XYZ file of C-alpha atoms in Angstrom:
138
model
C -54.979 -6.082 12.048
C -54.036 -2.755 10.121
C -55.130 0.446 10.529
C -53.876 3.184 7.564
C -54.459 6.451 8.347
C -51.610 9.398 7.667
C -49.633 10.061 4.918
C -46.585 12.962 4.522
C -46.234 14.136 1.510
C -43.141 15.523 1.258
C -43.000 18.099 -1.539
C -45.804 20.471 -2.869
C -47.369 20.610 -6.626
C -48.676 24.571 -7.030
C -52.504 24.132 -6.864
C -52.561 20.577 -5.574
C -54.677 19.623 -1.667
C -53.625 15.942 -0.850
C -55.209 14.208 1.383
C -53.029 13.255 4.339
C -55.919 11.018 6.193
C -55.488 7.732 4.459
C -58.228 6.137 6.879
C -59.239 2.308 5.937
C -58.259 -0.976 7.193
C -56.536 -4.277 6.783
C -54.696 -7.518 7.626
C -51.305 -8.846 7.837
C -49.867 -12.079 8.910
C -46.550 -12.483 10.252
C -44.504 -15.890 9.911
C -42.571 -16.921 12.511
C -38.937 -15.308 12.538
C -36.621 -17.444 11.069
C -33.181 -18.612 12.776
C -31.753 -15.828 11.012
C -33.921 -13.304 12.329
C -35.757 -12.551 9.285
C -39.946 -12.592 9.571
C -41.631 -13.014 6.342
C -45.362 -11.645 6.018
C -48.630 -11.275 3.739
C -50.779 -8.275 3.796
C -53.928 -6.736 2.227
C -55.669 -3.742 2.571
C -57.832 -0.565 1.670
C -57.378 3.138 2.170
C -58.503 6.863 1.202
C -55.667 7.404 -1.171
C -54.161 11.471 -1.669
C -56.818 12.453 -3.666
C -59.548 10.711 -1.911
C -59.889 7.445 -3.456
C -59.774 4.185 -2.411
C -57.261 2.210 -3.191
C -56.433 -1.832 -2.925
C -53.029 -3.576 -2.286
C -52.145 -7.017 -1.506
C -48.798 -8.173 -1.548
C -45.458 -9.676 1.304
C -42.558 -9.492 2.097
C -40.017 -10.007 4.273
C -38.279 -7.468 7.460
C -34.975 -8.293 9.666
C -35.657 -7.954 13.006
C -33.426 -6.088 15.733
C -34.701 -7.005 19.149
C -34.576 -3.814 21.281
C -34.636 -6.089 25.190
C -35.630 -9.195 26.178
C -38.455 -11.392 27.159
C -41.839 -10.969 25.814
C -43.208 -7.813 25.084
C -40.131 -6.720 24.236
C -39.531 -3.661 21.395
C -37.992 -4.401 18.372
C -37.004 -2.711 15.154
C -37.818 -4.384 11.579
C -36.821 -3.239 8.597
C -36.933 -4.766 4.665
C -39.415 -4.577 1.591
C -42.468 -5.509 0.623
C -43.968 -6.347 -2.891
C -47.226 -6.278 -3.757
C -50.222 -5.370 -6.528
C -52.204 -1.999 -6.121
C -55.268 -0.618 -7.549
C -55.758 2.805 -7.953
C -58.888 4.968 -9.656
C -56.135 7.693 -10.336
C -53.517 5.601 -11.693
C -52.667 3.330 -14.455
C -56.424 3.796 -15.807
C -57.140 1.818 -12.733
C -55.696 -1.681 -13.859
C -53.453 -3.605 -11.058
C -50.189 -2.309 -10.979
C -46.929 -3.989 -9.243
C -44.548 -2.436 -6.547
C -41.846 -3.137 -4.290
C -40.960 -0.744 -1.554
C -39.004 -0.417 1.741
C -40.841 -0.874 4.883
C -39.835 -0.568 8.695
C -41.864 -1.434 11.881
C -40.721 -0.537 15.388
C -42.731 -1.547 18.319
C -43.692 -4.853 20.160
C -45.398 -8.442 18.550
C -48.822 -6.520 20.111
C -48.561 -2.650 18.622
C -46.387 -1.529 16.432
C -45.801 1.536 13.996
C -45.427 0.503 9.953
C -43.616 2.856 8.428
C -43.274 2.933 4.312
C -41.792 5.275 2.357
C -43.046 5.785 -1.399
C -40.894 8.041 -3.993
C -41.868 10.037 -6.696
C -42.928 7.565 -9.691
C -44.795 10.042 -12.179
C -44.666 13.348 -12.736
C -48.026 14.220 -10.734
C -46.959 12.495 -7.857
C -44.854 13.547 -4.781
C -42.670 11.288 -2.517
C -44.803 9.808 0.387
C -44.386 8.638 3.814
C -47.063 6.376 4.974
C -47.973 4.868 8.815
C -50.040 1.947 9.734
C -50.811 1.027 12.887
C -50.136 -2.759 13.664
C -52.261 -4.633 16.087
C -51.586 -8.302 16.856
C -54.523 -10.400 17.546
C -52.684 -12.916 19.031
C-alpha cells in the first residue's frame, strides 16, 4: 500500500502557492529480488498534485537493493527508476503522458520511505521532491 503525501519544491515562481500536501493513495507490488539483487515492481496511484489536482500514474520499474543488516526485518537501501504514464488536468491538455524517473526507498520489506525526485520539464514547473510512504501487507 502507498500513501503520497509531501512534495518539496525546490525553487520559487514569483506569484506561484504550490501545494506541498500531495495526500491520496495507492498500490505497489514488489517481485521477488532477483539473484542479483535487483527487485522489479508495478505501481499505481492518485494524488493532490501542486496546484491541487488530482493526478493518475501507473507505471514499474526496477531498484538495486543494498541490505543495511541481516535477518528479517532488516533495513535496506533501494535505489533505480521507474517508468510509467501520468495524467494530469494541468498538463499536456490532460492526455496520458510518459515518464521515467529515479526513485530510492530506504526502510524495511514492512515500512519504508519512497523517495522520487522530479526536475524541471516546462517552463511553469519547478524541480520536485516527492515521499510515499510504503506499507507491506504481507
Amino acid at each position: 500500500m502507498l500513501i503520497n503525501g509531501k512534495a518539496v519544491h525546490l525553487d520559487e515562481q514569483p506569484g506561484v502557492e504550490y501545494n506541498e500536501e500531495n495526500w491520496g493513495g495507492g498500490v505497489q507490488y514488489d517481485f521477488d529480488m532477483t539473484p542479483r539483487k535487483w527487485v522489479p515492481f508495478v505501481n499505481a496511484s492518485v494524488f493532490d498534485d501542486s496546484n491541487k489536482n488530482p493526478s493518475y500514474y501507473a507505471g514499474g520499474g526496477t531498484v538495486r537493493r543494498f541490505q543495511i543488516g541481516k535477518g528479517e526485518g532488516s533495513l535496506h537501501l533501494d535505489a533505480g527508476l521507474v517508468a510509467f504514464l501520468m495524467v494530469r488536468e494541468d498538463f499536456k491538455d490532460g492526455d496520458p503522458f510518459p515518464g521515467v524517473l529515479p526513485v530510492v526507498s530506504f526502510g524495511t520489506d514492512r515500512i519504508a520511505v519512497n523517495v522520487t525526485y522530479i526536475p524541471k520539464i516546462d517552463p511553469k514547473m519547478v524541480p520536485i521532491v516527492f515521499f510515499q510512504l510504503k506499507i507491506g501487507l504481507h
